Short mmCIF file of C-alpha atoms and ligand atoms in Angstrom, two decimals:
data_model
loop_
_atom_site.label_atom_id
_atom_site.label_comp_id
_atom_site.label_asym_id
_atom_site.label_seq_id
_atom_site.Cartn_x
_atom_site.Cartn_y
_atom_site.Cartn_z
CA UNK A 5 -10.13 25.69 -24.72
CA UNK A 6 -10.97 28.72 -22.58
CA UNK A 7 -9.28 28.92 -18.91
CA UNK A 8 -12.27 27.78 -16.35
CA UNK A 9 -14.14 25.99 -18.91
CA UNK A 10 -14.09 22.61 -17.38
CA UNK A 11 -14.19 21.14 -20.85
CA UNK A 12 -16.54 17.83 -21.70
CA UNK A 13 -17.21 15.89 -18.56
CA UNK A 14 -17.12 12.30 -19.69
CA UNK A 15 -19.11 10.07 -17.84
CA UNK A 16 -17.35 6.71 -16.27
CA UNK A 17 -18.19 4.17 -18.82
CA UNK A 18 -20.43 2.06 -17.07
CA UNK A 19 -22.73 5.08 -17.77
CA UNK A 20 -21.50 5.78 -21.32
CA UNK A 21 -21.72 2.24 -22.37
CA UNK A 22 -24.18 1.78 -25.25
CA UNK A 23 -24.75 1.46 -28.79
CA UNK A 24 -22.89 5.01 -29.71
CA UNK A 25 -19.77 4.40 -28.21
CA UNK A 26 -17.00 2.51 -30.80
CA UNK A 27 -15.97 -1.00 -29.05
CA UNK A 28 -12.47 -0.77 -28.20
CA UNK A 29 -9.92 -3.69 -27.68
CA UNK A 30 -9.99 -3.21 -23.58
CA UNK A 31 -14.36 -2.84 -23.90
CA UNK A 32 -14.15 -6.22 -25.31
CA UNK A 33 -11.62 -7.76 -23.15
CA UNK A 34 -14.18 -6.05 -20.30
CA UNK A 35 -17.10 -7.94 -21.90
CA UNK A 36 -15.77 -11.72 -21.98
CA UNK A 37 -14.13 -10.97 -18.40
CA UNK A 38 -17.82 -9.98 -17.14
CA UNK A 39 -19.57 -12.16 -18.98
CA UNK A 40 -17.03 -15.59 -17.69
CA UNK A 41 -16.96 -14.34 -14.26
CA UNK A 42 -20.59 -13.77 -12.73
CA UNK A 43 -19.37 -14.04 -8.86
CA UNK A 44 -16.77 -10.83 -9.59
CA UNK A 45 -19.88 -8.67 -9.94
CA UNK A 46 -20.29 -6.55 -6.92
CA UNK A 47 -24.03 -5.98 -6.13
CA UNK A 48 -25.23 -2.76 -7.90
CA UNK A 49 -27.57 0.06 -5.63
CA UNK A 50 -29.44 2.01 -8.40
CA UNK A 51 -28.60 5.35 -7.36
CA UNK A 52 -25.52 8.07 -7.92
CA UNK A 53 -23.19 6.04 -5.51
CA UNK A 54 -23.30 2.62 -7.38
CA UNK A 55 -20.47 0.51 -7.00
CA UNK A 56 -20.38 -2.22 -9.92
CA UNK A 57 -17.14 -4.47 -10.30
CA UNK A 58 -15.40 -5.35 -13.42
CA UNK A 59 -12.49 -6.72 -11.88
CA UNK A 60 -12.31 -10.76 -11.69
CA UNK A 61 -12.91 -12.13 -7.92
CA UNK A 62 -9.83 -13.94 -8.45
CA UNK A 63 -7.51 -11.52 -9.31
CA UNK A 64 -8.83 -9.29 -6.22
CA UNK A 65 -7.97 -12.46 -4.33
CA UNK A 66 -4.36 -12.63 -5.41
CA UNK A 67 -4.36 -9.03 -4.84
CA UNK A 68 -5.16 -9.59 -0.84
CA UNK A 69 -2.51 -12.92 -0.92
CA UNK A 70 -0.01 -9.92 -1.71
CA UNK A 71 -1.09 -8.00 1.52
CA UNK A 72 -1.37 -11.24 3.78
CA UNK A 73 2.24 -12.88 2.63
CA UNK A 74 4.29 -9.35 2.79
CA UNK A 75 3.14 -8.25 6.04
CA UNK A 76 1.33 -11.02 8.08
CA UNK A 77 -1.88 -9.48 9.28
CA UNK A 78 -3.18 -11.12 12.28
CA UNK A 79 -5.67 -10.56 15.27
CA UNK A 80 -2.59 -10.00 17.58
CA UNK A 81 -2.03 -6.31 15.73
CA UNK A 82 -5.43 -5.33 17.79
CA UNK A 83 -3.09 -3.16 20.32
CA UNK A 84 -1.13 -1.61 17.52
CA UNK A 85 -4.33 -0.85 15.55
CA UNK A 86 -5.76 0.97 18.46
CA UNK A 87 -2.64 3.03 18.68
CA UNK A 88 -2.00 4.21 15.09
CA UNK A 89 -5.67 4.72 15.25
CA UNK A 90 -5.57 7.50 17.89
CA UNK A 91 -2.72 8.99 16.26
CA UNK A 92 -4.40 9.11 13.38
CA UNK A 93 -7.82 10.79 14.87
CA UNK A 94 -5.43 12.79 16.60
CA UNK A 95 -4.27 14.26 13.02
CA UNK A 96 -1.12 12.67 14.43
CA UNK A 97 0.64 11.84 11.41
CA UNK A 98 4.39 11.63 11.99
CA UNK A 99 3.49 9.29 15.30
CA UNK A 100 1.16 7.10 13.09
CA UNK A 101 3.67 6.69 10.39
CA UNK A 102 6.48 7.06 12.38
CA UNK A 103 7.19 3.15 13.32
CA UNK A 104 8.19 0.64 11.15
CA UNK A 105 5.41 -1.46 13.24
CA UNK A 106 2.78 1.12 12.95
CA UNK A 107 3.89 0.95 9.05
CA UNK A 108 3.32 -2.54 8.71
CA UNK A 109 -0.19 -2.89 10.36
CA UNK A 110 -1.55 0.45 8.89
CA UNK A 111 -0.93 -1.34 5.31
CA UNK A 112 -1.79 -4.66 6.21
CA UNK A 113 -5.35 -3.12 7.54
CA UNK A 114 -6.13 -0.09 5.43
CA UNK A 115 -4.28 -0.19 2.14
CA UNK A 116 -6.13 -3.66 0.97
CA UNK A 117 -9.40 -2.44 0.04
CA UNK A 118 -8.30 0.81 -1.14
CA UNK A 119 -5.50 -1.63 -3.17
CA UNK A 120 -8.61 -3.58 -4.58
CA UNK A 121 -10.40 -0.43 -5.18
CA UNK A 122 -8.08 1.43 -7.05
CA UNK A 123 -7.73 -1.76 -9.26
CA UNK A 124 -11.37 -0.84 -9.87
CA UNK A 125 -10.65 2.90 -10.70
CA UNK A 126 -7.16 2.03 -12.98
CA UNK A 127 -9.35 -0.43 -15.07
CA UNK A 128 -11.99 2.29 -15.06
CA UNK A 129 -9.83 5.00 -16.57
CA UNK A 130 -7.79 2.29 -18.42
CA UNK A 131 -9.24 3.90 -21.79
CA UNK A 132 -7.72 7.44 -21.05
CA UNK A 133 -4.01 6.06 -19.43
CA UNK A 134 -3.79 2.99 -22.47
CA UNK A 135 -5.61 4.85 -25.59
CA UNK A 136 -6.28 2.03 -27.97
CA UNK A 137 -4.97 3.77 -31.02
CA UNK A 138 -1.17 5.07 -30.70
CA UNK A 139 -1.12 2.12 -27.66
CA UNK A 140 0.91 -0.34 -29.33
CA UNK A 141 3.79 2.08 -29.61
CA UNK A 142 4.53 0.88 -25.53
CA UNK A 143 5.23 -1.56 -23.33
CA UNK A 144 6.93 -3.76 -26.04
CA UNK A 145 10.31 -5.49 -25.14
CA UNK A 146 12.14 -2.20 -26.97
CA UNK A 147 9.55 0.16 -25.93
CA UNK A 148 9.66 2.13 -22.78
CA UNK A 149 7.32 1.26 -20.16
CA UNK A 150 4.19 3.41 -19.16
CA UNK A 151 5.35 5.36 -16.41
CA UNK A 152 3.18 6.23 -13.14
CA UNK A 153 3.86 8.71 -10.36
CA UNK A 154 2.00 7.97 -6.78
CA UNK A 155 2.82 11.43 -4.69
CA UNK A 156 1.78 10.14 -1.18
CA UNK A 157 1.86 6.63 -2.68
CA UNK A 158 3.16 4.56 0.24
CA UNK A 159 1.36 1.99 1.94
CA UNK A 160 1.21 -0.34 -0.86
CA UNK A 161 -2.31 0.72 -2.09
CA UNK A 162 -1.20 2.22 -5.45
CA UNK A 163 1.97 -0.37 -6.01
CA UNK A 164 -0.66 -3.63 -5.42
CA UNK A 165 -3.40 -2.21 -7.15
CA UNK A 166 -1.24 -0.96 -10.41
CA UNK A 167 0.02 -4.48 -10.10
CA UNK A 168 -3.25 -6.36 -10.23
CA UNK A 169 -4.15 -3.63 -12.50
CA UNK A 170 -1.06 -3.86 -14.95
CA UNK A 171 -1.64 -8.42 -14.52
CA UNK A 172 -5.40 -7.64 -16.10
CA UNK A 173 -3.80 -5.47 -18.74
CA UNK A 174 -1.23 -8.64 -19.67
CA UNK A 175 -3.77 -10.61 -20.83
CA UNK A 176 -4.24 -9.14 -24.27
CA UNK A 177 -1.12 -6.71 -23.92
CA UNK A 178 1.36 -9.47 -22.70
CA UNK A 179 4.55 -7.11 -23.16
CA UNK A 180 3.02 -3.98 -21.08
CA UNK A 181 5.50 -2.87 -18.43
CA UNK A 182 5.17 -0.31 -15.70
CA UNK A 183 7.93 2.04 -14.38
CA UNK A 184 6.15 2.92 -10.90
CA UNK A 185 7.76 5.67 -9.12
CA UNK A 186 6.35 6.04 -5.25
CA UNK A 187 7.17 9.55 -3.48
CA UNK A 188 6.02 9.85 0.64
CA UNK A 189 6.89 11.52 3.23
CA UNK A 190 6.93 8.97 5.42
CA UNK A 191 9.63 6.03 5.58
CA UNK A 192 7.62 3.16 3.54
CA UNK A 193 10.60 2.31 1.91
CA UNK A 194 11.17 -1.62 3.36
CA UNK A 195 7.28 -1.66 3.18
CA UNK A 196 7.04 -1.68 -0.35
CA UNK A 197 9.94 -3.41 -1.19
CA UNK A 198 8.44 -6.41 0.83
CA UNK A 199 5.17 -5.80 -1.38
CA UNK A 200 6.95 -5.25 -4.37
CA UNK A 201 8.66 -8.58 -3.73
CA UNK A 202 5.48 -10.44 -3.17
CA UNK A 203 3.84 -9.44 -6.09
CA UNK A 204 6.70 -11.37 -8.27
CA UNK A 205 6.26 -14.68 -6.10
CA UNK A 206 3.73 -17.21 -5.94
CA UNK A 207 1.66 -16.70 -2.73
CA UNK A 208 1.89 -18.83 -0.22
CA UNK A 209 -0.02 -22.11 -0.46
CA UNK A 210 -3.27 -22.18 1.95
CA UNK A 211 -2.92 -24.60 4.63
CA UNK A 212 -4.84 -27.50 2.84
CA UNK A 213 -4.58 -26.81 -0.53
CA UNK A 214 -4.81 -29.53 -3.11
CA UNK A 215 -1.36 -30.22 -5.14
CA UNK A 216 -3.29 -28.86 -7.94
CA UNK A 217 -4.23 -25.49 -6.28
CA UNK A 218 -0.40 -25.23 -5.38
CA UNK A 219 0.99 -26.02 -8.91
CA UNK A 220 -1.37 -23.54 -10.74
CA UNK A 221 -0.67 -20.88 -8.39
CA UNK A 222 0.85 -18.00 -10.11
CA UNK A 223 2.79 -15.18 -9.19
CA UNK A 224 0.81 -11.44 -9.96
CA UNK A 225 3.21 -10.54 -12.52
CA UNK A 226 6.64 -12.04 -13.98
CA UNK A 227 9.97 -10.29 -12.90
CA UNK A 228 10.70 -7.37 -14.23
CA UNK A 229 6.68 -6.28 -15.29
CA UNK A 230 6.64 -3.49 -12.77
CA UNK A 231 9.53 -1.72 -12.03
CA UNK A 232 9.03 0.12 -8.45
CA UNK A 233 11.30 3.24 -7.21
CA UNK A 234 9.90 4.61 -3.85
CA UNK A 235 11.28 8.06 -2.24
CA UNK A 236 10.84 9.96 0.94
CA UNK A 237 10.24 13.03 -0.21
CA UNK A 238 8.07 16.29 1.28
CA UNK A 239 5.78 16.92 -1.61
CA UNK A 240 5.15 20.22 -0.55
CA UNK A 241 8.70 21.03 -0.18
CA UNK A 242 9.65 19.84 -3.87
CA UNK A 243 11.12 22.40 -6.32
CA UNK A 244 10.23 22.65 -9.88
CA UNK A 245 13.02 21.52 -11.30
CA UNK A 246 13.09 18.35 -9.10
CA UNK A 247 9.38 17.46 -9.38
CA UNK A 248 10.05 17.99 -13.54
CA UNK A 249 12.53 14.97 -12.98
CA UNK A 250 10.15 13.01 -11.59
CA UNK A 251 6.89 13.37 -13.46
CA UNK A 252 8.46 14.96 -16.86
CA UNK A 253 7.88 11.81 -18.88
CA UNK A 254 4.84 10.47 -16.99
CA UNK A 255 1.80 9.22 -18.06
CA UNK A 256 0.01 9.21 -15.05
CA UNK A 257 0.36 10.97 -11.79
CA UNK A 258 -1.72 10.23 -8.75
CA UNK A 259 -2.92 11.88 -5.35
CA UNK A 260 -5.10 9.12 -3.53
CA UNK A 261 -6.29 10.29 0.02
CA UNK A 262 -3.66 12.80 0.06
CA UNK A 263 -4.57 15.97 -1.39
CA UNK A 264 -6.79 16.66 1.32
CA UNK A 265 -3.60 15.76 3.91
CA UNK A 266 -2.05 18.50 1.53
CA UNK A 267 -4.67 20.96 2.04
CA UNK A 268 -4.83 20.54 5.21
CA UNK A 269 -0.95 20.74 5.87
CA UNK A 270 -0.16 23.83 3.67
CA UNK A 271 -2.88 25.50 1.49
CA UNK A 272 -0.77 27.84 -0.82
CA UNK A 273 2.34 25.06 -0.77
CA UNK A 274 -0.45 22.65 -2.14
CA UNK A 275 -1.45 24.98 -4.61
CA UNK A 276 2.11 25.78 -6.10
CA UNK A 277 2.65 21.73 -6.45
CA UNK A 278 -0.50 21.19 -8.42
CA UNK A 279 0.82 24.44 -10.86
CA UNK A 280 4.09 22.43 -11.20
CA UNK A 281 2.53 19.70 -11.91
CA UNK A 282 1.07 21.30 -14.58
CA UNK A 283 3.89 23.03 -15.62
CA UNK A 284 6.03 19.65 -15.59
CA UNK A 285 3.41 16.95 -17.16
CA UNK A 286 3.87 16.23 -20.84
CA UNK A 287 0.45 17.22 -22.91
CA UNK A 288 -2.08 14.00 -22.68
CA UNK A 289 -0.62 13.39 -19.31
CA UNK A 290 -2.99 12.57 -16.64
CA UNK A 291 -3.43 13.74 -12.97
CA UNK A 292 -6.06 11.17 -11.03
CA UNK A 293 -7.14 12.35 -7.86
CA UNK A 294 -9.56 10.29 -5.59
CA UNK A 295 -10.08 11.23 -1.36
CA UNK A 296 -13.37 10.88 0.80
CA UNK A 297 -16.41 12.09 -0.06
CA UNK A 298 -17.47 15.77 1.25
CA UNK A 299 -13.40 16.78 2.37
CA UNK A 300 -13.75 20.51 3.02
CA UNK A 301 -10.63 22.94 3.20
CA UNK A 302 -11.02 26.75 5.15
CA UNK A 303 -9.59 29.13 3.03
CA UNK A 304 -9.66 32.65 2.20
CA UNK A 305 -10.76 33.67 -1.36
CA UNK A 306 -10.50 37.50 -2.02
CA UNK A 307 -9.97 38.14 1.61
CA UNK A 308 -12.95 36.33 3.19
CA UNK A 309 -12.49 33.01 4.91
CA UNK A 310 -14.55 29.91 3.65
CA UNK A 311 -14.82 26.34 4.22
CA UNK A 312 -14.73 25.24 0.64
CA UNK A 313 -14.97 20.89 -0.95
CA UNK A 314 -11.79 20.00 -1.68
CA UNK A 315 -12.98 19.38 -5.25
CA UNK A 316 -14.03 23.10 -5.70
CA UNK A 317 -10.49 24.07 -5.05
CA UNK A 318 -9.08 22.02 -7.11
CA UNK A 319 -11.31 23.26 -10.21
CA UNK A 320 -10.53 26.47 -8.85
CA UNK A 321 -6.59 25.77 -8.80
CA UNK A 322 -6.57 24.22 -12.41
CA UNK A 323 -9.10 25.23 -14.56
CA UNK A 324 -9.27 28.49 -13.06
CA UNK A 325 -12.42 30.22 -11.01
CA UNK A 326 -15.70 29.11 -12.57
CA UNK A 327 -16.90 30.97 -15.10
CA UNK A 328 -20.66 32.72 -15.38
CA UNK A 329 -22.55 31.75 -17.85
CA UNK A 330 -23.23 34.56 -19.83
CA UNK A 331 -19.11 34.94 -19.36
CA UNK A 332 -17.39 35.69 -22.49
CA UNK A 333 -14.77 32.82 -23.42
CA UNK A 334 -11.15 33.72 -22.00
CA UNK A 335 -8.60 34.27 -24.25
CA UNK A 336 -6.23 32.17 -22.05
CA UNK A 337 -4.86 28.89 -23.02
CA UNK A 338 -6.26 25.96 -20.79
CA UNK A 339 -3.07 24.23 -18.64
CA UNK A 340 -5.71 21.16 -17.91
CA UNK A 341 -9.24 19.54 -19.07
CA UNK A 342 -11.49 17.65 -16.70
CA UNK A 343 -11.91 14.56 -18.31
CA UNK A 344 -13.78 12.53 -15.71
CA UNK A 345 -15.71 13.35 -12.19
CA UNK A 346 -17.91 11.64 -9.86
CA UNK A 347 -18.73 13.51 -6.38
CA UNK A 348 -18.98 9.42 -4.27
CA UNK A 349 -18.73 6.31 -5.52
CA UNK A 350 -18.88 2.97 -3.17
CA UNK A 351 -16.45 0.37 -3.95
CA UNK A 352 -17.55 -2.96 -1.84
CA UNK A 353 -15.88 -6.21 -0.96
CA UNK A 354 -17.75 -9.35 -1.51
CA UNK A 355 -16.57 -13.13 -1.48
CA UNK A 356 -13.07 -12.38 -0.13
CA UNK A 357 -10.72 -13.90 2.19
CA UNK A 358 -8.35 -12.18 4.57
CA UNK A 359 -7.33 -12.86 8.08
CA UNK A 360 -8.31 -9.62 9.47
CA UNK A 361 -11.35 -7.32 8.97
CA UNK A 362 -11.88 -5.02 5.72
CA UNK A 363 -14.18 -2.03 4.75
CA UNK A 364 -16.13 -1.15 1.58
CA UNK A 365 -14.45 1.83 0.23
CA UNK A 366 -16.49 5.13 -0.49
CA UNK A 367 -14.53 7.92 -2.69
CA UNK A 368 -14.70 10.67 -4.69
CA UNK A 369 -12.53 10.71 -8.42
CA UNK A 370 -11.41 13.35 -10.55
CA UNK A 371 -9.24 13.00 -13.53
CA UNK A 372 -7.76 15.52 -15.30
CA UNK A 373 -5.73 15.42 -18.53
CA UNK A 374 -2.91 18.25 -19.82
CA UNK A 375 -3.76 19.92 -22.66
CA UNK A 376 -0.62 20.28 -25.33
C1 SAM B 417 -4.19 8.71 3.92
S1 SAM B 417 -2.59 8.20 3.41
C2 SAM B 417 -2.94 7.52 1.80
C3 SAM B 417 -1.89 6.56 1.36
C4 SAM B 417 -2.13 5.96 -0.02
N1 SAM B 417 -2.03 6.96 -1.05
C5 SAM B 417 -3.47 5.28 -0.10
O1 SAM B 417 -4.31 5.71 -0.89
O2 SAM B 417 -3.71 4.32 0.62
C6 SAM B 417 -1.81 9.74 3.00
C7 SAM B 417 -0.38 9.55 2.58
O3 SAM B 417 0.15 10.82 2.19
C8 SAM B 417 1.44 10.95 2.73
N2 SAM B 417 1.76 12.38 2.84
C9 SAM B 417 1.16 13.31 3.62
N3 SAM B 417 1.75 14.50 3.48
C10 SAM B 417 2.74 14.34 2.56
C11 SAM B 417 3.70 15.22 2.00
N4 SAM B 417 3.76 16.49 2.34
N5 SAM B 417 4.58 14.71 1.09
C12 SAM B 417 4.53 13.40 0.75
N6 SAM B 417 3.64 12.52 1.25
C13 SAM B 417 2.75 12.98 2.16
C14 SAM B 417 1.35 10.25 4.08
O4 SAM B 417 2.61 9.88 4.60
C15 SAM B 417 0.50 9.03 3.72
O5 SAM B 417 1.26 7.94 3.29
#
């Protein structure tokens, strides 16, 4: 495909779904799992920023007792809130993530519904990471894991959600394993080993639960489902040769509410790790990228300065500068094809039970897959 031709933009399925579309093993699995569970559906607004749930209640729950049993959210954290808080609105970032407590209460208030979220988005572009046909050929005993690369991946988010995620997946592909590697710049290291450890122990029993409740409570996933490497690491500071290592036999690489922290921190360093990327990925490799809605980045095109959405330069960095339409097609090979892109989508919490406050999460997702 031409450079710049952004290539068929699939719609998310819950837009595609219909009579032309062939019924794959994970659409069915969908199906029964809506049809059983009629509290899991998350009330839909009929316009462009829908947010419809096809993730069990339950296994959002258990997501949460992950949060709540590694790192003991409580009213008391209202003080250290506050401060991260200002350090954040400050654009503060090595004082907000510079403190082992301001680690712990930043995750335990802010990476739960983005965790339960991006459960949401995984099982949404399930049918692009876990292709039905060719699928078999991983995750068996023998077989090598699917592995997934989280740059600015700490503060549990990524690890709980590919978790709850990967637990879904188990159900019909019972030998599925994840290698998850984790690369931040900040020190989240004893943060997600505590999650990590959670999510292979059975949560802690509620205060008055019935000996029932308490014998049928299950860890998220057995030992040894989701293998989890985290490393401090500069993104932007990453050679070639070392990012290759990392992401040179992944299937999936993520950026979630971090390449506009990228932007912001380096333009043209930002730009050169997205061209590794794409020079490291194996073909049908996938590069998911979800931030706010409406993040703008200046910067100067062809000598004039421009405040342009953080979604325009990343078209602009990997499929190259859009193309006119009279344009004749480039003789160029294509590095990358847009495979799926909504501008805001609302993800919303209903029914759930936490001891501190959460928020409804609004995003924007692109995903983009390597071409061979
Ligand atoms: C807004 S947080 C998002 C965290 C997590 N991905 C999530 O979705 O909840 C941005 C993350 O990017 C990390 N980060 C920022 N600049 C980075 C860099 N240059 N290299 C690696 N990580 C970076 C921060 O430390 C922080 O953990």
């Amino acid at each position: 495909m031409a450079k710049g031709n952004s290539g068929p933009l699939l719609k998310p399925e819950s837009e595609t779904s219909g009579s032309k579309r062939p019924q794959t093993k994970k659409s069915k699995a969908r199906e029964i799992r809506k049809a059983n569970a009629p509290k899991a559906s998350i009330p839909i607004k009929a316009d462009a920023e829908s947010s419809c749930s096809t993730v069990l209640l339950e296994l959002q729950q258990r997501c949460l007792h992950v949060f709540r049993d590694a790192l003991h959210p409580s009213g008391e954290d209202a003080v250290l809130l506050q401060e991260v808080k200002g350090h954040l609105y400050n654009r503060d970032f090595a004082t907000a993530f510079g403190k082992e407590e301001y680690l712990r209460v930043y995750a335990s208030r802010w990476s739960p519904s983005r965790a339960l979220g991006y459960v949401q988005i995984f099982d949404d572009i399930e049918e692009f990471v876990l292709p039905d046909e060719g699928h078999d050929s991983v995750g068996s005993p023998d077989k090598q894991p699917v592995e997934i690369a989280c740059l600015g991946g700490g503060a549990g988010a990524e690890l709980v959600a590919l978790g709850g995620w990967l637990s879904q997946v188990r159900e019909r592909e019972a030998d599925l394993k994840l290698s998850v590697k984790l690369v931040d710049i900040a020190s989240w290291g004893p943060t997600m080993a505590a999650l990590q450890r959670r999510v292979e122990m059975t949560p802690e029993p509620a205060k008055y639960a019935s000996t029932v409740a308490k014998e049928e409570s299950q860890p998220l996933l057995p030992e040894g489902a989701l293998d989890m490497q985290f490393q401090k690491q500069d993104v932007l500071e990453w050679s070639e040769a070392e990012l290759a290592a990392l992401v040179g036999k992944a299937k999936l690489v993520t950026l979630m509410f971090t390449l506009n922290e990228l932007y912001s921190t380096d333009r043209p360093k930002t730009q050169r790790l997205l061209s590794f990327l794409g020079a490291a990925m194996p073909s049908d490799a996938l590069l998911l990228v979800v931030d706010s809605p409406g993040s703008y980045s200046t910067v100067s095109i062809n000598e004039a300065e421009k405040k342009y959405p953080m979604q325009w330069l990343l078209d602009y960095t990997l499929l190259g500068p859009p193309q006119k339409p009279d344009a004749e097609p480039s003789e160029k090979s294509a590095t990358w094809e847009k495979v799926m892109s909504e501008d805001s989508k609302w993800f919303r919490l209903q029914g759930l039970q936490y001891p501190i406050e959460l928020e409804n999460m609004r995003y924007q997702i692109h995903l983009y897959k390597r071409l061979g």
